PDB file of C-alpha atoms in Angstrom:
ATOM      1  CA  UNK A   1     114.639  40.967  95.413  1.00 58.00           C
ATOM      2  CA  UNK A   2     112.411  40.462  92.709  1.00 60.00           C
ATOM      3  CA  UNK A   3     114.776  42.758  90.176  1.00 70.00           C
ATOM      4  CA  UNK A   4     117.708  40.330  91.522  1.00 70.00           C
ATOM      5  CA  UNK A   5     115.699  36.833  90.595  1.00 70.00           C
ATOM      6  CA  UNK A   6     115.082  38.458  87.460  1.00 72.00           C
ATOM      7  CA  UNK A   7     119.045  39.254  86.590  1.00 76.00           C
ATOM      8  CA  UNK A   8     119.620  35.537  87.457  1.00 72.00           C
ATOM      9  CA  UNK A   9     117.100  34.470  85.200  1.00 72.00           C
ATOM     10  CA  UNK A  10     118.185  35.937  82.365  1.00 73.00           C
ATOM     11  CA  UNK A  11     122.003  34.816  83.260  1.00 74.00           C
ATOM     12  CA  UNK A  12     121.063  31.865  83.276  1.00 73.00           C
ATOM     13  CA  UNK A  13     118.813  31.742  80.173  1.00 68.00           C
ATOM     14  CA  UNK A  14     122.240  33.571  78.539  1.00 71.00           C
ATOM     15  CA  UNK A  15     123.827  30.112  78.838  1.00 69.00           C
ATOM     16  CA  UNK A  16     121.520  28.033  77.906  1.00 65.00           C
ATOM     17  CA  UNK A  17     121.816  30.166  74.691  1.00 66.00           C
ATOM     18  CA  UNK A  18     125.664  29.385  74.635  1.00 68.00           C
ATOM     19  CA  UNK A  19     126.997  32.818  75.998  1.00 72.00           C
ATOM     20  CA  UNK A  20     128.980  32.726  78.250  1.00 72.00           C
ATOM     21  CA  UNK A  21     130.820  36.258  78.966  1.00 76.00           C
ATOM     22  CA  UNK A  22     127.635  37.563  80.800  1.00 75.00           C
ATOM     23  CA  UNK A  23     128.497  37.441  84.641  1.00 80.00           C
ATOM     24  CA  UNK A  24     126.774  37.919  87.262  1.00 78.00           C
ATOM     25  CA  UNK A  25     127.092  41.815  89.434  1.00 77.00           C
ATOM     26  CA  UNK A  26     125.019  41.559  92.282  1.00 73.00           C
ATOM     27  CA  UNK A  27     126.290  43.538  95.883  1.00 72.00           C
ATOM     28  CA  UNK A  28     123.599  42.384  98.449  1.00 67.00           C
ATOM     29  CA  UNK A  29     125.423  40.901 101.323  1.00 60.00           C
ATOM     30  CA  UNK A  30     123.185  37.744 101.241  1.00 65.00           C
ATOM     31  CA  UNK A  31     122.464  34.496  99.784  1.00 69.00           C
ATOM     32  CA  UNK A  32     122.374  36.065  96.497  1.00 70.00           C
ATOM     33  CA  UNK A  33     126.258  37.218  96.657  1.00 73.00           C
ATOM     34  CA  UNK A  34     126.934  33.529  96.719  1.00 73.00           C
ATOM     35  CA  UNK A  35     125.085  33.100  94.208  1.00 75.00           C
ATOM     36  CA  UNK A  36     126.514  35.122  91.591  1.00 77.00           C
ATOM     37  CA  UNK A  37     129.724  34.399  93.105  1.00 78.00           C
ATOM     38  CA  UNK A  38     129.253  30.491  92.326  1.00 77.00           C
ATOM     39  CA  UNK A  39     127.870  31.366  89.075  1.00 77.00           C
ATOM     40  CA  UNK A  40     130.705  33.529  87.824  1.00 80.00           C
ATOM     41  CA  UNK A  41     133.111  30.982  89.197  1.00 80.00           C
ATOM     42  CA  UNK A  42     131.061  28.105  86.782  1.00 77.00           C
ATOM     43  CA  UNK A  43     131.099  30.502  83.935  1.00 76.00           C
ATOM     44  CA  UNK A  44     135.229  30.921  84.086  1.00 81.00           C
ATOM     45  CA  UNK A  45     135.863  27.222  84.438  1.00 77.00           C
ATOM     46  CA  UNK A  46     133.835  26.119  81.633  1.00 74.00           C
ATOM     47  CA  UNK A  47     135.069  29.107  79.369  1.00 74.00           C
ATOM     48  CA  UNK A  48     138.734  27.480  80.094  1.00 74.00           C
ATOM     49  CA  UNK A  49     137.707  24.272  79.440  1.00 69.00           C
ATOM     50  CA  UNK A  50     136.058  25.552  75.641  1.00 66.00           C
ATOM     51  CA  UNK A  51     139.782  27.541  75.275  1.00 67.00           C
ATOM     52  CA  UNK A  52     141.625  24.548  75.561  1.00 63.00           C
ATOM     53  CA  UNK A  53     139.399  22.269  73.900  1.00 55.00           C
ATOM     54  CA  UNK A  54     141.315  22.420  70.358  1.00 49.00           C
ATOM     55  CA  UNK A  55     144.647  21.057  72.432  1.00 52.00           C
ATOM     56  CA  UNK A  56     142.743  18.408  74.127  1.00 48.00           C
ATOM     57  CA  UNK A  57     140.497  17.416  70.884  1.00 52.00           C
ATOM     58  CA  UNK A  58     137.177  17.515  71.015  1.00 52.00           C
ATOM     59  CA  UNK A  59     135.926  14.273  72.539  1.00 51.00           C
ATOM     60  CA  UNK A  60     138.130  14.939  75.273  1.00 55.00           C
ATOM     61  CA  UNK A  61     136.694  18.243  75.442  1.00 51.00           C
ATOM     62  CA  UNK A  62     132.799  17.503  75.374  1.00 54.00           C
ATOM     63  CA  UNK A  63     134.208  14.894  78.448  1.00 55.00           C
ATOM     64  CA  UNK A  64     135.622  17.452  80.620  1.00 53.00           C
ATOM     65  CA  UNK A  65     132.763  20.258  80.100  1.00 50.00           C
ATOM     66  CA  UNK A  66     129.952  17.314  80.994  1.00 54.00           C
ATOM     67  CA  UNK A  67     131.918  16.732  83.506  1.00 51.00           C
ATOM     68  CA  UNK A  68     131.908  20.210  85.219  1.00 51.00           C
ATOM     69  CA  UNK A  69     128.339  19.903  84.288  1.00 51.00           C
ATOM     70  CA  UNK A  70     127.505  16.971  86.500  1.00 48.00           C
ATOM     71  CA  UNK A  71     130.049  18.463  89.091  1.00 46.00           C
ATOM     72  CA  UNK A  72     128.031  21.679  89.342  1.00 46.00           C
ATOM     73  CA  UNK A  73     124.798  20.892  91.075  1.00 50.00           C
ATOM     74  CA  UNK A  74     123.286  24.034  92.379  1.00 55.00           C
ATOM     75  CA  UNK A  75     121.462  23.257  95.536  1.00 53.00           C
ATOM     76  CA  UNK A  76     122.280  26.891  97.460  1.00 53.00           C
ATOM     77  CA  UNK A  77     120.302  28.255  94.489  1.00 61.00           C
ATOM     78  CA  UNK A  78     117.616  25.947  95.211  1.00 60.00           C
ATOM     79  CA  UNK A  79     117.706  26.289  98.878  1.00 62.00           C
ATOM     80  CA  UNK A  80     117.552  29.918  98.531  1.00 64.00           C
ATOM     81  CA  UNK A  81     114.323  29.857  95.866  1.00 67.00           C
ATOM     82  CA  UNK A  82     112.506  27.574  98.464  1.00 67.00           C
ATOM     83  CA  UNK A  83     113.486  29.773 101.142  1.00 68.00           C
ATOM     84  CA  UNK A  84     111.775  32.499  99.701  1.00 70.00           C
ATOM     85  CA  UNK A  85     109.023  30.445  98.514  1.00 70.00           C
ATOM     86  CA  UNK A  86     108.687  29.522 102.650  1.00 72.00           C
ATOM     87  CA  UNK A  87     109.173  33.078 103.644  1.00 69.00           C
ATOM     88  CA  UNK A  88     106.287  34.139 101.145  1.00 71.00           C
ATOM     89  CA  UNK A  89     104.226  31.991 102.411  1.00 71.00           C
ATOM     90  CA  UNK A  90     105.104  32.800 105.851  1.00 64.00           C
ATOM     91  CA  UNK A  91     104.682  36.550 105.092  1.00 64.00           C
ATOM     92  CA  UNK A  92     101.381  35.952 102.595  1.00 72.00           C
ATOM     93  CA  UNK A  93     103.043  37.890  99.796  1.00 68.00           C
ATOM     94  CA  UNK A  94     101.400  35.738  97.353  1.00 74.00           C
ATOM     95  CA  UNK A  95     102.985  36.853  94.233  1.00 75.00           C
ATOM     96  CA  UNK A  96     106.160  36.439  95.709  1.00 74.00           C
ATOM     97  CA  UNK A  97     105.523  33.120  96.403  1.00 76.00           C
ATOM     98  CA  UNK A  98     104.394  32.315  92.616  1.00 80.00           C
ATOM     99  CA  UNK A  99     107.063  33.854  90.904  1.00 80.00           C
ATOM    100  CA  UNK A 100     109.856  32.158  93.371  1.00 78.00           C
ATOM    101  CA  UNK A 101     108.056  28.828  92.577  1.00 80.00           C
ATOM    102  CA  UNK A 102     107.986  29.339  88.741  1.00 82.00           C
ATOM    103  CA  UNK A 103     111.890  30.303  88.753  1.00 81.00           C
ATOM    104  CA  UNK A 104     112.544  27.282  90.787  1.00 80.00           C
ATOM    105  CA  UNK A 105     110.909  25.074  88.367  1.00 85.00           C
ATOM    106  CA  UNK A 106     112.437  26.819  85.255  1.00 84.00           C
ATOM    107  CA  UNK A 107     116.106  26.746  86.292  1.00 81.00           C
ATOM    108  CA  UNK A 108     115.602  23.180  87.375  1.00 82.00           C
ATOM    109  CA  UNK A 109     114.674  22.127  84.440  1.00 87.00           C
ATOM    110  CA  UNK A 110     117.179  24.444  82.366  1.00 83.00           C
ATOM    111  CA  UNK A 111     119.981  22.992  84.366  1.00 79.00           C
ATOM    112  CA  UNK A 112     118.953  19.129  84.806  1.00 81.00           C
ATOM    113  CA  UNK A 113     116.463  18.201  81.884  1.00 86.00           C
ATOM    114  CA  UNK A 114     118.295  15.469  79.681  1.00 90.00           C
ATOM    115  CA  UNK A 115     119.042  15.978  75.760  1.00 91.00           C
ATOM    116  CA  UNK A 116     115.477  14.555  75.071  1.00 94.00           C
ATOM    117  CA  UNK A 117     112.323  14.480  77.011  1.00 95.00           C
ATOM    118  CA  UNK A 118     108.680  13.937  76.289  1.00 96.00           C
ATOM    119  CA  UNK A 119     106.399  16.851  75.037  1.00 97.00           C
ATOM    120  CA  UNK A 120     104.932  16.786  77.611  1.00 96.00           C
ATOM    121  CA  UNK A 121     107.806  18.141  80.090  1.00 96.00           C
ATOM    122  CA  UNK A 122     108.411  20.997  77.406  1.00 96.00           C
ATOM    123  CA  UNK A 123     104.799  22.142  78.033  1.00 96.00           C
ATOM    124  CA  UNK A 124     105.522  21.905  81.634  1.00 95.00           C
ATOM    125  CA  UNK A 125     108.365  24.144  81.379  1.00 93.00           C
ATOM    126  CA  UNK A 126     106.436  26.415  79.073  1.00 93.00           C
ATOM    127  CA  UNK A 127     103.742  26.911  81.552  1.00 93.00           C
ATOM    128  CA  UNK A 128     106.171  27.652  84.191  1.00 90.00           C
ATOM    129  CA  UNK A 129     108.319  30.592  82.248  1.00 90.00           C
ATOM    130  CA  UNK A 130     104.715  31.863  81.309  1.00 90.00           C
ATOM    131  CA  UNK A 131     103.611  32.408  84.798  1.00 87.00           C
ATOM    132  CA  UNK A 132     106.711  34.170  85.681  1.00 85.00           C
ATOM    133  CA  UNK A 133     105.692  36.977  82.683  1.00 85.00           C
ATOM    134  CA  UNK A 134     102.056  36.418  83.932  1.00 84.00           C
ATOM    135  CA  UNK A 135     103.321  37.929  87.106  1.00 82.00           C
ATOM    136  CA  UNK A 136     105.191  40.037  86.204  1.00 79.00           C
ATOM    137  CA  UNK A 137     103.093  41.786  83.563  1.00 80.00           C
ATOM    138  CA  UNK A 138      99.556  40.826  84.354  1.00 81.00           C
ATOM    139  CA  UNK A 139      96.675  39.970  81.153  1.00 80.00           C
ATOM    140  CA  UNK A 140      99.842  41.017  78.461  1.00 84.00           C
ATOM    141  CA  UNK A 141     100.619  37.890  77.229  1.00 88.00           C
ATOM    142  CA  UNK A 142      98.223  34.995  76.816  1.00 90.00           C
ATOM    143  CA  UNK A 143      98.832  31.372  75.835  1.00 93.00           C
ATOM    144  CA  UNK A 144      96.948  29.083  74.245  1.00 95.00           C
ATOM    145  CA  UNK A 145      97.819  24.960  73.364  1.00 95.00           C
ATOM    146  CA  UNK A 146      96.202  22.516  71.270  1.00 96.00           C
ATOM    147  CA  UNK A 147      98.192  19.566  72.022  1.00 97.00           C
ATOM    148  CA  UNK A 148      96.727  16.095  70.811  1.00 97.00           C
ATOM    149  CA  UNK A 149      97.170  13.392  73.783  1.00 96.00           C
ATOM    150  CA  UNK A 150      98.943  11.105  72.074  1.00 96.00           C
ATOM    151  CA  UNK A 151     101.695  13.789  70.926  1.00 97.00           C
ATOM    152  CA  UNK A 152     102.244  14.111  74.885  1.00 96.00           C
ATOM    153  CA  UNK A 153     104.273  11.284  74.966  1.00 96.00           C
ATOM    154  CA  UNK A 154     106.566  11.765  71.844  1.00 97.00           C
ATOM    155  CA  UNK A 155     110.192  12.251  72.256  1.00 96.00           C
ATOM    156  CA  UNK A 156     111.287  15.938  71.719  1.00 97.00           C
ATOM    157  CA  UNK A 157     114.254  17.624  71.868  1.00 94.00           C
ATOM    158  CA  UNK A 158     114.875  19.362  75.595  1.00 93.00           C
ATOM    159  CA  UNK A 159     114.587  23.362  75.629  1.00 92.00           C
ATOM    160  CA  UNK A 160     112.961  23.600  72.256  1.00 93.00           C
ATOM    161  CA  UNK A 161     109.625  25.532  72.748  1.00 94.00           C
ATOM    162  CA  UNK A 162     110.245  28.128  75.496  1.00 92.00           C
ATOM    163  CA  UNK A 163     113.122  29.795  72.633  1.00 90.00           C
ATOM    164  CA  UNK A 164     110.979  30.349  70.512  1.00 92.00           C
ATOM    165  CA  UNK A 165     108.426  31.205  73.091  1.00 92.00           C
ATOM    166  CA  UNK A 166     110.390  34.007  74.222  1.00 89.00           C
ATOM    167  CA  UNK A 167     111.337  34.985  70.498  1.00 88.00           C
ATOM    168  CA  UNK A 168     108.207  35.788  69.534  1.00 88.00           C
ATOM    169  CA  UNK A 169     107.731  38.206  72.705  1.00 86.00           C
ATOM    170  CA  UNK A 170     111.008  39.810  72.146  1.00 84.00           C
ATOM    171  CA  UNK A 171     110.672  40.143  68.392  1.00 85.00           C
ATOM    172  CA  UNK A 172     106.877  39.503  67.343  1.00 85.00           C
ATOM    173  CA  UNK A 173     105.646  41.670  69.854  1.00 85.00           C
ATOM    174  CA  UNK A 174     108.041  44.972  70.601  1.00 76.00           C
ATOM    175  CA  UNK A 175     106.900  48.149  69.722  1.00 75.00           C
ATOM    176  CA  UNK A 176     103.595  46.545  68.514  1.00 74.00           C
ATOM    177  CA  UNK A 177     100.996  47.704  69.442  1.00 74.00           C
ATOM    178  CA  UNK A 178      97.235  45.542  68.916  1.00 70.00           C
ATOM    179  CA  UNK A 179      93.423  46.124  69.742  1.00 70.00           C
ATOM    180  CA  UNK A 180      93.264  42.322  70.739  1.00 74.00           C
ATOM    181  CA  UNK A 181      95.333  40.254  73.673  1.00 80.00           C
ATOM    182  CA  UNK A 182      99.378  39.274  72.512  1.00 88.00           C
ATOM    183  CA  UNK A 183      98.585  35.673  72.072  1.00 92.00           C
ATOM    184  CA  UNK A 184     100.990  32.804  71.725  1.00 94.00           C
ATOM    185  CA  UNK A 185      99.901  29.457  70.381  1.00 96.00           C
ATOM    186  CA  UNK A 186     101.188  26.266  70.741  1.00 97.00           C
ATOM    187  CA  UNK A 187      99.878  23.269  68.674  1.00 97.00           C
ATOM    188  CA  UNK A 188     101.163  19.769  68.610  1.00 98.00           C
ATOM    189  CA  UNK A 189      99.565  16.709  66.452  1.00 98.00           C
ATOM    190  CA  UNK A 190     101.029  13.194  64.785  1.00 97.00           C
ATOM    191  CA  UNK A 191     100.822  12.666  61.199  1.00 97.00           C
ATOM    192  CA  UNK A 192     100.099   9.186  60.959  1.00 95.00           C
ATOM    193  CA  UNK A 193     100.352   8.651  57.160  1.00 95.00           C
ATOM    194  CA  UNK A 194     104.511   9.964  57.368  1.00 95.00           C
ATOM    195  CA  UNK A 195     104.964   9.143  61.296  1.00 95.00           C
ATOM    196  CA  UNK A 196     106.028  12.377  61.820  1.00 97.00           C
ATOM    197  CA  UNK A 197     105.518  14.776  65.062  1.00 98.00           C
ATOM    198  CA  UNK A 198     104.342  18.434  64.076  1.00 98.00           C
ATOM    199  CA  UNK A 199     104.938  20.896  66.433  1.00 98.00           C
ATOM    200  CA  UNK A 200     103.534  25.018  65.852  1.00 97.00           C
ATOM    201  CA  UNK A 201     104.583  27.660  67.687  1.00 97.00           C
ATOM    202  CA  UNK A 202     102.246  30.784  66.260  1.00 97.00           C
ATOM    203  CA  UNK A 203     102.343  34.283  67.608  1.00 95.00           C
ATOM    204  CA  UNK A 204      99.729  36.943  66.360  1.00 92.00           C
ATOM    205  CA  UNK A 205     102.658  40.048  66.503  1.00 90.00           C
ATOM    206  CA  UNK A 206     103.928  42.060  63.608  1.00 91.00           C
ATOM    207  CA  UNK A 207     105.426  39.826  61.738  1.00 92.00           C
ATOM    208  CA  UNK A 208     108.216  39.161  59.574  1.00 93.00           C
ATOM    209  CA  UNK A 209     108.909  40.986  56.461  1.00 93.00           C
ATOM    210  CA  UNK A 210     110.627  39.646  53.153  1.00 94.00           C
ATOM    211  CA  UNK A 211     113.856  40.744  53.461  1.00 94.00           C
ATOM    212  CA  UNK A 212     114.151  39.856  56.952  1.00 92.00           C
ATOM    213  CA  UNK A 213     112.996  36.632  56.671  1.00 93.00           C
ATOM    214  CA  UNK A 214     115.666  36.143  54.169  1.00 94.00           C
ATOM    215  CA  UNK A 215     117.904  37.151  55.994  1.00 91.00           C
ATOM    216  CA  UNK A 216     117.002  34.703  58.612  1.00 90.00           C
ATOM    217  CA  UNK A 217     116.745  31.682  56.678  1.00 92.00           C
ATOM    218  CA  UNK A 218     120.047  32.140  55.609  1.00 90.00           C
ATOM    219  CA  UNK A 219     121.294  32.060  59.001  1.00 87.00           C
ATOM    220  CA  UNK A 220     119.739  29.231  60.034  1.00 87.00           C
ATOM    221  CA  UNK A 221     121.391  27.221  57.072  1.00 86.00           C
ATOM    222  CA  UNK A 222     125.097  28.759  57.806  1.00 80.00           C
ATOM    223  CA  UNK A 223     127.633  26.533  59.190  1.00 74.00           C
ATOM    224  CA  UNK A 224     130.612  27.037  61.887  1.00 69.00           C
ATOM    225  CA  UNK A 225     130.842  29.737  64.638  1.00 68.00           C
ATOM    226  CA  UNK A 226     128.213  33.208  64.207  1.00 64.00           C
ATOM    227  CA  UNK A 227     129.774  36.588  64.636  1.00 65.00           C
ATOM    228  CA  UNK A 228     127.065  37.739  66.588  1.00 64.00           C
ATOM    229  CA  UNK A 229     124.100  36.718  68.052  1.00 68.00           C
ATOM    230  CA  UNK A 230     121.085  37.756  66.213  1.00 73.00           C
ATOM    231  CA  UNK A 231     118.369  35.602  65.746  1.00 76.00           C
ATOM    232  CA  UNK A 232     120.235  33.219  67.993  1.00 83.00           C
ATOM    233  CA  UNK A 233     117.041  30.831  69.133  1.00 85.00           C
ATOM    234  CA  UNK A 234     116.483  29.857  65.510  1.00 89.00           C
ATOM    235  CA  UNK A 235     119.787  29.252  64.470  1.00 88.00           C
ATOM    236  CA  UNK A 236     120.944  27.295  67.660  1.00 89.00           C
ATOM    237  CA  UNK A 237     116.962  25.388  67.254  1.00 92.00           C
ATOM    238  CA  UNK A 238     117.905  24.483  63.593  1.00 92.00           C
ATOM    239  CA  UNK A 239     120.989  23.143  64.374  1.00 90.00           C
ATOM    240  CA  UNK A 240     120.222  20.843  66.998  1.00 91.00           C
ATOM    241  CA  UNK A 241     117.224  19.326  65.017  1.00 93.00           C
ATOM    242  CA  UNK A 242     119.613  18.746  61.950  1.00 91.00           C
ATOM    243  CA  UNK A 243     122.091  17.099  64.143  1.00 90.00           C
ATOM    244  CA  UNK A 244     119.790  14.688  66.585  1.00 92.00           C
ATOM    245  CA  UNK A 245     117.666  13.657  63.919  1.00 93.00           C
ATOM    246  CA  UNK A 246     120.314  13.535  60.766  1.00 88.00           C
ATOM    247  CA  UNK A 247     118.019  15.637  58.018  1.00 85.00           C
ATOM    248  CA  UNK A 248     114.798  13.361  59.192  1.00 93.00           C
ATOM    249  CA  UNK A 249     113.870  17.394  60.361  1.00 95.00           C
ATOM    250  CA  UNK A 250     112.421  20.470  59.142  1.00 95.00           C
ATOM    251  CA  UNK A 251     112.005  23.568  60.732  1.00 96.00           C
ATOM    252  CA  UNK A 252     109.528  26.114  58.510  1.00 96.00           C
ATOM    253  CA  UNK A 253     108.628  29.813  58.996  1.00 96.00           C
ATOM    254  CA  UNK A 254     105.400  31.613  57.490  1.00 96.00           C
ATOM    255  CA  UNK A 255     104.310  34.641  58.328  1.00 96.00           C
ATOM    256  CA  UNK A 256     102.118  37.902  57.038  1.00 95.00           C
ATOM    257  CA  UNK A 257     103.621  41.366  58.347  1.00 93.00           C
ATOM    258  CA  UNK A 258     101.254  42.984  60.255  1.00 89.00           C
ATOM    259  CA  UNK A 259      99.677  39.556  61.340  1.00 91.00           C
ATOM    260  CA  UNK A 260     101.319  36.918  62.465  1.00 93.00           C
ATOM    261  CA  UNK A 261     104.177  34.374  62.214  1.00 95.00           C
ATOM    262  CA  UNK A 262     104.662  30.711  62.706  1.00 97.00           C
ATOM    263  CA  UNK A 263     107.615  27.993  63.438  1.00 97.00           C
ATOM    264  CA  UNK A 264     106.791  24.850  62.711  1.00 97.00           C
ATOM    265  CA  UNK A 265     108.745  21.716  63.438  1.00 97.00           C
ATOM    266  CA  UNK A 266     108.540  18.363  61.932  1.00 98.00           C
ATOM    267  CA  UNK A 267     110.025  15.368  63.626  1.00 97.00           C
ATOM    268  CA  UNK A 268     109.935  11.600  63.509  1.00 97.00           C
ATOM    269  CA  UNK A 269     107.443  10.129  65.928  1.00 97.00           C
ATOM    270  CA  UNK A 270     109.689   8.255  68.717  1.00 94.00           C
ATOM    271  CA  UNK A 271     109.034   7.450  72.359  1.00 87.00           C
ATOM    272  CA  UNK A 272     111.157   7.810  75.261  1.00 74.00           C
ATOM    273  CA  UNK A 273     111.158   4.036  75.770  1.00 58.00           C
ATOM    274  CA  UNK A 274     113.063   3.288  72.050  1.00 47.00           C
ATOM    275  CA  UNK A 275     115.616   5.841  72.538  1.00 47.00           C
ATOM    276  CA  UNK A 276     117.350   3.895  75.550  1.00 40.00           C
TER     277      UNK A 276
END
């Protein structure tokens, strides 16, 4: 079961990302058919609803696939999550019940979180896909935040920590191995003097080297569709923040190979109130 909650996590982080040609392949003759089912079924309508979007021009197009969006409210997959959180409790299989819980809050929030929320809902989020790799792979990872209390409540672009989160495990941290705990670091503050919102993401892996961190800058400023999908949370980060906040953004990399590396966002200081 717990191999089968992690394939529909990571289908379902796979569109978030903007792919959508992975489909679900899962044979149990339960809930989770249906599942995968529904999913693949979602996946093929909005993939003809992007083919057809030059004929129907785009603002027609963004129409339709919000739309299907609204339409496609997934309450068997919630039923079924809190069915297994219930049976775990039932049974006392305590992990169980802690890594059904944590998927139920991450896909809810993947699916349903609006364009912008407060900082504090990203940290939410980020606490709740760090429990599931808690879990799963006990005193590995470790997180640390130094949020100031006033940042809490700053408007923030939805889905833009737990990316780059998970890029710094998949990159920062593979094949690297370190005397001292894989620690992730998330910092938040205001900078009153500019009103701008400074958010650090800082991961104490391998690092980047020169080259490569050309290589990735130069993706992040390219424009139009990307033959492939390599360093994919960066690019698809950068764009966003250029396009919600109309060059008021920066996003900045440093890093030392063999020590660390940090993203760091800068954006205007707004609330949730003087967006609406």
């Amino acid at each position: 079961k717990t191999r089968i909650i992690d394939e529909i996590a990571a289908a379902c982080y796979q569109v978030q990302q903007g792919d959508l040609n992975t489909e679900l392949s899962i044979s149990s003759h339960d809930e989770f058919q249906i599942i995968s089912q529904a999913y693949n079924s979602m996946l093929k309508s909005m993939r003809e609803l992007i083919r057809r979007s030059v004929d129907l021009g785009h603002e027609t197009a963004v129409s339709k696939i919000k739309q299907l969006e609204s339409q496609f409210h997934p309450h068997f997959l919630f039923n079924t999550l809190n069915s297994m959180v219930g049976m775990s409790v039932h049974y006392r299989i305590e992990p169980l019940e802690q890594l059904s819980t944590a998927l139920s809050e991450c896909m809810q929030y993947a699916l349903r979180a609006p364009d912008r929320v407060v900082l504090e809902q990203e940290l939410q989020h980020l606490d709740s896909y760090m429990r599931i790799l808690q879990i799963r792979m006990p005193d590995k990872y470790r997180l640390l935040q130094q949020v100031e209390e006033e940042a809490l409540g700053c408007s923030v672009l939805s889905l833009m920590l737990q990316p780059l989160v998970e890029n710094a495990l998949q990159h920062g941290f593979h094949d690297y191995q370190k005397q001292v705990p894989c620690t992730i670091s998330v910092q938040a503050w205001i900078d009153r003097a500019c009103g701008m919102l400074h958010v650090r993401v800082t991961d104490n892996g391998k690092g980047i080297t020169k080259e490569k961190l050309s290589v990735v800058l130069a993706r992040m400023e390219m424009q139009g569709p990307l033959e492939d999908r390599e360093h994919i949370a960066l690019i698809n980060i950068s764009r966003r923040l250029r396009i919600a906040y109309a060059g008021r953004s920066s996003l900045r990399i440093t890093t030392r190979v063999g020590c660390f590396t940090c993203v760091e966002i800068q954006i205007p200081v707004e609330r949730m109130a003087s967006l609406r």
